[in-house]
Amino acid sequence: MSIGVRDQDVNEDDEVRAWFEAATDQMLLAYGQSQFYAEINKALAGLSYIGNLNFNGADTLTVATTDTIATDTDTIAITVNAVNDAPVNTVPGAQSVAEDITRPIAGVSVADSDSSVLTTTLTVSSGTINVNAALTSTATTGQGILLKASGDITFASGVDITTQGSHQIFWSDSDANGAGSITSANAAGNLGLFTSNGGNIVMGGGAGTTVPTGAAYGLFGMNFSYATLNAGTTGDISLRGASSGSGDYGIGLRFFTAATLTGRNITLVGQGAASSGSYVGNWGVGLEGASITGSGAISITGTGGGSGSTGNVNHGVFVYGSTLTATGNGTLTITGTGGGKSGAGTNNDGVNVSGGSTVKTASGTLTLIGTAGLNGSSEGIAFNDATTTLGHATTQLGGITLRANSLSFGTLATDHILGKGSLSIEPLTANATLGVGTGSGVLTLANSLFSGSSRMFADGFSSIILGSATTGDITVGGANTFVDSVSLVSGSNITINNGATITDSQNSGYIALAATGNFYNLATGAPLTASGTGGRWLVYSNAPGTDTFGTLDS
């Protein structure tokens, strides 16, 4: 005898009926009590198949029939098509809590039997989120974890957040009313770890559609201590915070004591508090004992507060005892605007780097841009101790640019700004004047910065460029010596005062003076000397016919 069969196709967790028919050979079959084949077919007519829960793929139904002498065996190929099973949330019942009291909510969990891309969103429209235990998502793409609150988001000490390539998004102040900070304050030996394994880490507040585009708000808009944010080599980190505090240290973004950020592109934006009274330290971004490493573009932008306070040190970006490193071709840009209140409060620097900090890149550019705040002793860029370094003598291959209308080097020791690439120093404001040596200008650069026992800029730069195409008049005064090739570049005029000299001792080095306007040599004798072997000098202007070459006239 024989059995007729057909292959079957069925969706995951569905049932399919199978069809069988035995040949009509009138033989007696063994089926419980001896019955004819018609009884077997009657029983088989109700046969159905359903795979194991959540199984999908290939399966086989084998049909074997025997009359004790001969056997017929047939198979039915069954394809179980995958279907998307909805994720399952497990939540407790309704909760109640007295006003202004914290209510722990236990018993929340999520599951999905067949998806590796799972996003969990926790949202409260009139409150805060306190995370007291680790959160983990196995999703490899998309948004792995999203926390969204109208108020604060606070992570308890030692709480870890982990995704496997998907993004971590933390969104406070979601109603954009200027109240809602993000905090991960931990302790030595009990770090808070945010690990995305290549996904992005985004923290902020206010407006936005899928991610926050505004700032988190609080005394510290964001505050991290003993916390590690690690996005791997392919993930980006973006953090935005603003302080709404009215006490000391109203800091937009604060990374304090062993806070570490590692990723590809890293963007930090902070705004210090307006504050009140005589409160101090309203920094836009504060990096105190922090470490930042990025392989792409690191951008740190801070605006100092203090507009409502008579207090001091309202820096735009304050880097103290920290290490900032861009690897490979990665770039590092720090942009700071000092704060302060008109007529009260001093030392409001745009960018202040001190406390033994190290700031460097490898092949990428390193740029510091500083706007001095209000009142006395406020600098565009300030370096204030003997152990801080910018660049590196052998590994800093990318160029270094300092752009500010005022520079202060405090007690910085010799050779603490170093590199093998170019060094560019220029005024921040277009058409601002530049004084070299004892020459006058909005930005003045004493020659002791470049030569002698107290020089700040080490020997080894491929070239030194003072000024730019947007710089106003450049005036050179006194005796000036450089150990690397030097160029003076002006969008206006260059003047060498009477008694002024420029000497370059670099072998095969040069002195280049390039003026979009005119060149005026008011010195006597030989004001330009390239003393190194094979050295030379060049003067360029747009209107040489009206220049004054004086003793340089060949």
Coordinates of C-alpha atoms in Angstrom, one line a residue:
M1 CA 0.0 0.0 0.0
S2 CA 1.1 3.7 -0.2
I3 CA 0.4 7.0 1.4
G4 CA -0.2 10.2 -0.5
V5 CA 1.4 13.4 1.0
R6 CA 1.9 17.1 0.2
D7 CA 4.6 19.6 1.5
Q8 CA 3.1 22.3 3.8
D9 CA 3.9 26.0 4.5
V10 CA 2.8 27.7 7.7
N11 CA 3.4 30.9 9.7
E12 CA 5.2 30.7 13.0
D13 CA 2.8 29.7 15.9
D14 CA 0.0 28.9 13.4
E15 CA -1.6 25.5 12.8
V16 CA -1.9 23.6 9.4
R17 CA -3.9 20.5 8.6
A18 CA -2.1 17.7 6.8
W19 CA -3.7 15.6 4.0
F20 CA -3.2 11.8 3.7
E21 CA -4.9 9.1 1.7
A22 CA -4.1 5.4 1.7
A23 CA -4.3 3.2 -1.4
T24 CA -7.5 1.0 -1.7
D25 CA -5.9 -2.4 -1.5
Q26 CA -8.4 -3.7 1.1
M27 CA -5.6 -5.0 3.3
L28 CA -6.1 -5.2 7.0
L29 CA -4.1 -2.5 8.9
A30 CA -2.8 -2.4 12.4
Y31 CA -4.4 0.5 14.2
G32 CA -5.3 -0.1 17.8
Q33 CA -7.8 -2.9 17.1
S34 CA -7.6 -4.2 13.5
Q35 CA -9.5 -1.9 11.2
F36 CA -9.6 -1.3 7.5
Y37 CA -7.6 1.6 5.9
A38 CA -10.8 3.7 5.8
E39 CA -10.7 4.0 9.6
I40 CA -7.1 5.1 9.5
N41 CA -7.8 7.8 6.9
K42 CA -10.7 8.9 9.1
A43 CA -8.3 9.4 12.0
L44 CA -5.7 11.1 9.9
A45 CA -8.2 13.5 8.4
G46 CA -8.1 15.5 11.6
L47 CA -4.3 15.7 11.8
S48 CA -2.7 19.2 12.3
Y49 CA 0.8 20.6 12.9
I50 CA 1.9 23.5 15.1
G51 CA 5.6 24.2 15.8
N52 CA 7.1 24.8 19.2
L53 CA 6.4 28.2 20.6
N54 CA 8.4 30.9 18.6
F55 CA 10.0 28.3 16.4
N56 CA 10.6 29.2 12.7
G57 CA 12.5 27.5 10.0
A58 CA 12.4 24.0 8.4
D59 CA 10.7 21.0 9.9
T60 CA 9.7 17.5 8.6
L61 CA 6.8 15.3 9.3
T62 CA 7.6 11.6 8.6
V63 CA 4.7 9.2 7.8
A64 CA 5.5 5.5 8.0
T65 CA 2.9 2.7 7.3
T66 CA 3.5 -1.0 7.6
D67 CA 1.4 -4.2 7.1
T68 CA 4.0 -6.2 9.1
I69 CA 5.6 -7.3 5.8
A70 CA 6.3 -4.2 3.8
T71 CA 6.6 -0.5 4.8
D72 CA 6.0 2.8 3.0
T73 CA 7.7 5.9 4.4
D74 CA 7.1 9.4 3.2
T75 CA 8.0 12.9 4.4
I76 CA 6.3 16.2 4.4
A77 CA 8.6 19.3 4.4
I78 CA 7.1 22.0 6.6
T79 CA 8.4 25.5 6.3
V80 CA 7.5 27.7 9.3
N81 CA 7.6 31.3 8.4
A82 CA 8.9 33.8 11.0
V83 CA 6.5 36.4 12.2
N84 CA 7.2 39.3 14.5
D85 CA 6.1 38.6 18.1
A86 CA 5.3 41.8 19.9
P87 CA 7.5 42.8 22.8
V88 CA 6.0 42.2 26.3
N89 CA 6.1 44.7 29.1
T90 CA 5.7 43.5 32.6
V91 CA 4.6 46.3 34.9
P92 CA 3.1 46.6 38.4
G93 CA -0.3 47.9 39.2
A94 CA -1.3 51.6 39.7
Q95 CA 1.0 53.5 42.1
S96 CA 0.3 56.3 44.6
V97 CA 2.7 58.6 46.4
A98 CA 2.4 61.6 48.6
E99 CA 3.4 65.0 47.1
D100 CA 7.2 65.6 46.9
I101 CA 8.0 62.1 48.1
T102 CA 10.1 59.6 46.1
R103 CA 8.2 56.4 45.2
P104 CA 10.4 53.4 44.2
I105 CA 8.7 51.4 41.4
A106 CA 9.7 47.8 41.2
G107 CA 8.6 45.0 39.0
V108 CA 9.1 46.6 35.6
S109 CA 10.7 44.4 32.9
V110 CA 10.6 43.9 29.2
A111 CA 11.0 40.9 26.9
D112 CA 10.8 40.0 23.2
S113 CA 11.2 36.5 22.0
D114 CA 12.5 37.1 18.5
S115 CA 14.0 40.6 18.2
S116 CA 17.5 41.8 18.7
V117 CA 16.4 45.4 18.2
L118 CA 14.4 46.5 21.2
T119 CA 13.9 50.1 22.5
T120 CA 12.7 50.8 26.0
T121 CA 11.3 54.2 26.6
L122 CA 10.6 55.5 30.1
T123 CA 8.7 58.7 30.1
V124 CA 7.2 60.8 32.9
S125 CA 5.4 64.0 32.0
S126 CA 5.4 65.6 35.5
G127 CA 8.3 64.2 37.4
T128 CA 11.8 62.8 37.6
I129 CA 13.4 59.5 36.8
N130 CA 15.7 57.9 39.4
V131 CA 17.6 54.9 38.1
N132 CA 18.6 52.6 41.0
A133 CA 19.7 49.5 39.2
A134 CA 21.5 48.6 36.0
L135 CA 19.8 48.9 32.6
T136 CA 20.8 46.7 29.7
S137 CA 19.6 46.4 26.1
T138 CA 20.7 43.7 23.7
A139 CA 19.6 45.7 20.7
T140 CA 22.4 46.2 18.2
T141 CA 20.9 49.1 16.2
G142 CA 18.5 52.0 16.7
Q143 CA 17.5 53.4 20.1
G144 CA 18.4 50.8 22.7
I145 CA 17.5 52.8 25.9
L146 CA 15.6 56.1 26.0
L147 CA 14.8 57.8 29.3
K148 CA 12.7 60.9 29.1
A149 CA 11.5 63.1 31.9
S150 CA 10.1 66.5 32.4
G151 CA 12.3 66.8 35.4
D152 CA 15.6 65.3 36.5
I153 CA 17.2 62.0 35.5
T154 CA 19.4 60.7 38.3
F155 CA 21.5 57.6 38.3
A156 CA 22.3 56.1 41.7
S157 CA 26.0 55.5 42.6
G158 CA 27.4 52.6 40.7
V159 CA 24.5 52.1 38.3
D160 CA 25.6 50.9 34.9
I161 CA 23.9 51.4 31.5
T162 CA 24.8 49.0 28.7
T163 CA 23.7 48.7 25.1
Q164 CA 25.2 46.4 22.4
G165 CA 25.6 48.9 19.6
S166 CA 22.3 50.7 19.9
H167 CA 22.0 54.2 21.2
Q168 CA 21.6 55.5 24.7
I169 CA 19.4 58.7 25.0
F170 CA 18.8 60.5 28.2
W171 CA 16.3 63.4 27.9
S172 CA 15.5 65.6 30.8
D173 CA 13.4 68.8 30.9
S174 CA 11.3 67.3 28.1
D175 CA 8.7 70.0 28.6
A176 CA 11.4 72.7 28.0
N177 CA 10.5 74.7 31.1
G178 CA 14.2 75.1 32.2
A179 CA 14.1 72.5 35.0
G180 CA 15.6 69.0 34.6
S181 CA 19.2 68.0 35.1
I182 CA 21.2 64.7 34.5
T183 CA 23.4 63.4 37.3
S184 CA 25.7 60.3 37.7
A185 CA 27.6 60.9 41.0
N186 CA 29.6 57.9 42.0
A187 CA 32.5 57.0 44.2
A188 CA 36.0 55.5 43.8
G189 CA 35.6 51.7 43.3
N190 CA 31.9 52.1 42.5
L191 CA 31.9 53.8 39.1
G192 CA 28.9 54.5 37.0
L193 CA 29.5 53.0 33.5
F194 CA 27.7 54.0 30.4
T195 CA 28.8 51.6 27.7
S196 CA 27.2 51.6 24.2
N197 CA 29.6 49.3 22.3
G198 CA 29.6 51.6 19.2
G199 CA 26.2 53.2 19.7
N200 CA 25.8 56.9 20.3
I201 CA 25.3 58.4 23.8
V202 CA 23.1 61.5 23.7
M203 CA 22.2 63.6 26.8
G204 CA 20.3 66.9 26.8
G205 CA 16.9 68.4 27.3
G206 CA 14.2 70.7 25.9
A207 CA 13.1 70.4 22.3
G208 CA 13.6 67.6 19.9
T209 CA 11.9 64.9 18.0
T210 CA 13.9 61.6 18.4
V211 CA 16.7 63.1 20.4
P212 CA 17.0 66.2 22.6
T213 CA 18.4 69.3 20.9
G214 CA 18.4 71.6 23.9
A215 CA 20.1 71.5 27.2
A216 CA 19.5 69.8 30.5
Y217 CA 19.0 72.3 33.3
G218 CA 19.9 72.4 37.0
L219 CA 22.5 73.8 39.4
F220 CA 24.7 71.6 37.3
G221 CA 23.0 71.0 34.0
M222 CA 24.9 67.7 33.9
N223 CA 27.1 66.4 36.7
F224 CA 29.4 63.4 36.4
S225 CA 31.9 62.1 38.9
Y226 CA 33.6 58.7 38.8
A227 CA 31.6 58.1 35.7
T228 CA 32.7 56.5 32.4
L229 CA 30.9 57.2 29.1
N230 CA 32.3 54.8 26.5
A231 CA 30.9 54.8 23.0
G232 CA 33.7 52.8 21.5
T233 CA 35.5 53.7 18.3
T234 CA 32.3 54.2 16.2
G235 CA 29.9 55.8 18.6
D236 CA 29.5 59.6 19.1
I237 CA 28.9 61.4 22.4
S238 CA 26.8 64.5 22.5
L239 CA 26.1 66.4 25.8
R240 CA 24.4 69.7 26.3
G241 CA 23.8 71.4 29.7
A242 CA 22.9 74.7 31.2
S243 CA 23.0 75.9 34.8
S244 CA 20.0 77.6 36.4
G245 CA 21.7 77.8 39.8
S246 CA 21.9 80.8 42.1
G247 CA 24.8 79.6 44.2
D248 CA 28.5 79.0 43.8
Y249 CA 29.5 76.9 40.8
G250 CA 26.5 77.1 38.6
I251 CA 28.1 75.0 35.9
G252 CA 26.5 73.9 32.6
L253 CA 28.5 70.7 32.1
R254 CA 30.6 69.4 35.0
F255 CA 33.0 66.4 34.7
F256 CA 34.6 66.0 38.1
T257 CA 37.1 63.5 39.6
A258 CA 37.8 60.5 37.3
A259 CA 35.0 61.3 34.8
T260 CA 36.0 59.7 31.5
L261 CA 34.6 60.1 28.0
T262 CA 35.7 57.9 25.1
G263 CA 34.2 57.9 21.6
R264 CA 34.6 59.0 18.0
N265 CA 33.1 62.5 17.7
I266 CA 32.6 64.1 21.1
T267 CA 30.5 67.3 21.5
L268 CA 30.2 69.2 24.8
V269 CA 28.1 72.4 25.0
G270 CA 27.6 74.2 28.3
Q271 CA 26.2 77.5 29.7
G272 CA 27.1 78.8 33.1
A273 CA 24.4 80.3 35.4
A274 CA 23.6 83.9 35.5
S275 CA 23.6 83.5 39.3
S276 CA 23.2 86.2 41.9
G277 CA 24.9 87.8 44.9
S278 CA 28.6 87.3 44.9
Y279 CA 28.6 83.7 43.8
V280 CA 31.6 82.4 41.8
G281 CA 32.6 79.8 39.3
N282 CA 29.7 79.9 36.9
W283 CA 31.5 78.0 34.2
G284 CA 30.0 76.9 30.9
V285 CA 32.0 73.6 30.9
G286 CA 34.1 72.4 33.8
L287 CA 36.6 69.6 33.4
E288 CA 38.2 68.9 36.7
G289 CA 40.3 65.7 36.9
A290 CA 38.5 64.4 33.7
S291 CA 39.8 62.4 30.7
I292 CA 38.5 62.8 27.2
T293 CA 39.7 60.7 24.3
G294 CA 38.2 60.9 20.8
S295 CA 39.2 59.5 17.4
G296 CA 37.1 62.0 15.4
A297 CA 36.3 65.6 16.2
I298 CA 36.3 66.7 19.8
S299 CA 34.4 70.0 20.2
I300 CA 34.1 71.7 23.6
T301 CA 32.1 74.9 23.7
G302 CA 31.3 76.8 26.9
T303 CA 29.9 80.2 27.8
G304 CA 30.5 81.6 31.3
G305 CA 27.7 82.9 33.4
G306 CA 27.8 85.4 36.2
S307 CA 25.8 88.1 34.6
G308 CA 23.7 88.5 37.7
S309 CA 26.6 88.0 40.2
T310 CA 29.5 90.1 41.4
G311 CA 31.6 86.9 41.8
N312 CA 34.7 86.0 40.0
V313 CA 36.1 83.2 37.7
N314 CA 33.2 82.8 35.4
H315 CA 35.1 81.0 32.7
G316 CA 33.7 79.7 29.5
V317 CA 35.7 76.5 29.5
F318 CA 37.7 75.5 32.6
V319 CA 40.2 72.6 32.2
Y320 CA 41.9 71.7 35.4
G321 CA 44.0 68.6 36.1
S322 CA 42.5 66.9 33.0
T323 CA 43.7 65.1 29.9
L324 CA 42.2 65.8 26.5
T325 CA 43.4 63.7 23.6
A326 CA 42.4 63.4 20.0
T327 CA 43.9 60.3 18.4
G328 CA 44.8 59.6 14.8
N329 CA 43.5 62.3 12.5
G330 CA 41.0 63.5 15.1
T331 CA 40.8 67.2 15.8
L332 CA 40.3 69.0 19.1
T333 CA 38.6 72.4 19.3
I334 CA 37.9 74.3 22.5
T335 CA 35.8 77.5 22.3
G336 CA 35.1 79.5 25.4
T337 CA 33.4 82.8 26.1
G338 CA 34.0 84.3 29.5
G339 CA 31.1 85.7 31.5
G340 CA 30.8 88.2 34.3
K341 CA 28.8 91.3 35.2
S342 CA 29.8 94.7 34.0
G343 CA 31.8 96.6 36.6
A344 CA 32.0 93.7 39.1
G345 CA 33.9 90.4 39.3
T346 CA 37.2 89.6 37.6
N347 CA 39.1 86.7 36.1
N348 CA 36.4 85.7 33.7
D349 CA 38.5 83.8 31.1
G350 CA 37.2 82.4 27.8
V351 CA 39.4 79.3 28.0
N352 CA 41.4 78.5 31.2
V353 CA 43.7 75.5 31.1
S354 CA 45.6 74.8 34.4
G355 CA 46.2 72.3 37.2
G356 CA 48.7 70.2 35.2
S357 CA 46.3 69.5 32.3
T358 CA 47.5 68.0 29.1
V359 CA 45.7 68.9 25.8
K360 CA 46.9 67.3 22.6
T361 CA 46.2 65.7 19.3
A362 CA 48.2 63.5 17.0
S363 CA 47.9 64.3 13.3
G364 CA 44.7 66.4 13.6
T365 CA 44.6 70.1 14.4
L366 CA 44.4 71.5 17.9
T367 CA 42.5 74.8 18.2
L368 CA 41.8 77.0 21.2
I369 CA 39.4 80.0 20.7
G370 CA 38.8 82.3 23.6
T371 CA 36.7 85.4 24.2
A372 CA 37.6 87.3 27.4
G373 CA 34.8 88.0 29.8
L374 CA 34.1 91.3 31.5
N375 CA 36.3 93.3 33.8
G376 CA 40.0 93.1 34.8
S377 CA 42.3 90.1 34.6
S378 CA 39.9 88.4 32.2
E379 CA 41.8 86.7 29.3
G380 CA 40.8 85.1 26.1
I381 CA 43.0 82.1 26.7
A382 CA 44.8 81.6 30.0
F383 CA 47.4 79.0 31.1
N384 CA 48.0 79.3 34.8
D385 CA 50.6 76.9 36.2
A386 CA 54.0 75.4 35.7
T387 CA 52.9 71.9 34.7
T388 CA 50.2 72.3 32.1
T389 CA 51.1 71.3 28.5
L390 CA 49.5 72.0 25.1
G391 CA 50.6 69.5 22.4
H392 CA 53.6 67.2 22.6
A393 CA 57.2 67.5 21.5
T394 CA 57.3 64.5 19.3
T395 CA 53.7 63.2 18.7
Q396 CA 51.9 66.5 18.1
L397 CA 52.1 66.4 14.3
G398 CA 48.9 68.5 13.7
G399 CA 49.0 72.2 13.8
I400 CA 48.2 74.3 16.9
T401 CA 46.1 77.5 16.6
L402 CA 45.5 80.0 19.4
R403 CA 42.9 82.6 18.6
A404 CA 42.2 85.3 21.1
N405 CA 42.6 89.0 21.7
S406 CA 44.5 88.3 24.9
L407 CA 46.8 85.5 26.1
S408 CA 48.1 84.9 29.7
F409 CA 50.7 82.4 30.6
G410 CA 50.9 83.0 34.4
T411 CA 53.6 80.8 35.9
L412 CA 53.8 78.4 33.1
A413 CA 57.4 77.0 32.8
T414 CA 59.6 76.8 29.7
D415 CA 58.6 74.8 26.7
H416 CA 55.0 73.9 27.6
I417 CA 53.4 74.5 24.2
L418 CA 55.0 72.0 21.9
G419 CA 54.6 70.4 18.5
K420 CA 56.1 69.3 15.2
G421 CA 53.5 71.0 13.0
S422 CA 52.7 74.6 12.6
L423 CA 52.0 77.1 15.4
S424 CA 49.5 79.9 14.6
I425 CA 48.6 82.8 16.9
E426 CA 46.2 85.4 15.8
P427 CA 43.7 87.9 17.2
L428 CA 40.1 86.8 17.6
T429 CA 38.5 89.9 16.3
A430 CA 38.7 90.7 12.6
N431 CA 40.9 93.8 11.9
A432 CA 42.3 93.7 15.5
T433 CA 45.9 94.8 15.7
L434 CA 48.8 92.7 16.7
G435 CA 52.0 93.7 18.5
V436 CA 55.1 91.6 18.3
G437 CA 57.9 92.2 20.9
T438 CA 57.3 95.6 22.3
G439 CA 55.1 96.6 19.4
S440 CA 51.6 97.8 20.4
G441 CA 48.4 96.0 19.5
V442 CA 45.1 94.6 20.8
L443 CA 47.0 91.2 21.1
T444 CA 50.6 91.5 22.2
L445 CA 53.2 88.8 22.0
A446 CA 56.4 89.4 24.0
N447 CA 59.5 87.9 22.5
S448 CA 60.2 86.1 25.7
L449 CA 57.4 83.7 24.7
F450 CA 59.5 82.5 21.8
S451 CA 63.1 82.6 23.0
G452 CA 65.2 82.6 26.1
S453 CA 65.1 80.7 29.3
S454 CA 61.4 81.4 30.0
R455 CA 60.0 80.8 26.5
M456 CA 56.5 79.2 26.4
F457 CA 56.7 77.9 22.8
A458 CA 59.3 75.1 22.4
D459 CA 61.7 74.7 19.6
G460 CA 60.5 72.2 17.0
F461 CA 57.5 73.7 15.2
S462 CA 57.6 73.4 11.4
S463 CA 56.7 77.1 11.3
I464 CA 55.3 79.9 13.4
I465 CA 52.6 82.1 11.9
L466 CA 51.7 85.3 13.7
G467 CA 48.5 87.0 12.5
S468 CA 46.2 86.1 9.6
A469 CA 44.6 87.5 6.5
T470 CA 41.9 89.1 8.8
T471 CA 44.4 90.7 11.2
G472 CA 44.7 94.4 11.3
D473 CA 48.0 96.3 11.5
I474 CA 51.0 94.4 12.9
T475 CA 53.7 96.4 14.7
V476 CA 57.1 95.0 15.5
G477 CA 59.1 96.6 18.4
G478 CA 62.4 95.7 20.1
A479 CA 64.7 92.8 19.5
N480 CA 62.9 89.6 18.5
T481 CA 64.5 86.1 18.1
F482 CA 62.8 83.0 16.9
V483 CA 64.2 79.5 16.7
D484 CA 61.7 78.3 14.1
S485 CA 60.7 79.8 10.8
V486 CA 58.4 82.7 11.3
S487 CA 55.8 84.5 9.2
L488 CA 53.9 87.7 10.0
V489 CA 50.6 87.9 8.1
S490 CA 48.4 91.0 8.1
G491 CA 45.3 91.9 6.2
S492 CA 46.5 95.5 6.6
N493 CA 50.0 97.0 7.2
I494 CA 53.2 95.7 8.8
T495 CA 55.5 98.1 10.5
I496 CA 59.0 97.6 11.9
N497 CA 59.6 100.3 14.4
N498 CA 62.8 102.1 14.8
G499 CA 65.3 99.9 16.7
A500 CA 63.3 96.8 16.1
T501 CA 64.8 93.6 14.7
I502 CA 63.7 90.0 13.8
T503 CA 66.3 87.3 13.9
D504 CA 65.6 83.6 12.9
S505 CA 68.2 81.0 13.8
Q506 CA 66.5 78.0 12.1
N507 CA 68.8 76.2 9.6
S508 CA 67.2 76.5 6.2
G509 CA 64.6 78.7 8.0
Y510 CA 63.0 81.9 6.9
I511 CA 61.4 85.2 7.9
A512 CA 58.3 86.1 5.9
L513 CA 56.4 89.3 6.2
A514 CA 53.2 89.4 4.2
A515 CA 51.0 92.5 4.2
T516 CA 47.8 92.9 2.2
G517 CA 48.3 96.7 2.7
N518 CA 51.8 98.2 3.0
F519 CA 55.2 97.4 4.6
Y520 CA 57.0 100.1 6.6
N521 CA 60.6 99.6 7.7
L522 CA 61.3 102.4 10.1
A523 CA 64.4 100.7 11.6
T524 CA 68.0 101.5 10.9
G525 CA 70.7 98.9 10.2
A526 CA 69.5 95.4 9.3
P527 CA 66.2 94.7 10.9
L528 CA 65.8 91.2 9.4
T529 CA 68.4 88.5 9.9
A530 CA 68.1 84.8 9.0
S531 CA 71.2 83.6 10.8
G532 CA 70.7 79.9 10.3
T533 CA 72.5 78.1 7.6
G534 CA 70.6 78.6 4.3
G535 CA 68.3 81.0 6.0
R536 CA 66.5 83.8 4.0
W537 CA 63.9 86.5 4.4
L538 CA 61.0 87.7 2.3
V539 CA 58.8 90.8 2.3
Y540 CA 55.5 90.8 0.4
S541 CA 52.8 93.5 0.1
N542 CA 50.1 94.3 -2.4
A543 CA 51.5 97.8 -3.1
P544 CA 55.4 97.6 -3.0
G545 CA 55.6 100.9 -4.9
T546 CA 54.3 102.7 -1.9
D547 CA 56.2 100.6 0.7
T548 CA 59.0 102.0 2.9
F549 CA 61.9 99.5 2.7
G550 CA 64.5 101.8 4.3
T551 CA 67.7 99.8 4.9
L552 CA 66.1 96.8 3.4
D553 CA 66.0 98.5 0.0
S554 CA 68.3 96.4 -2.3

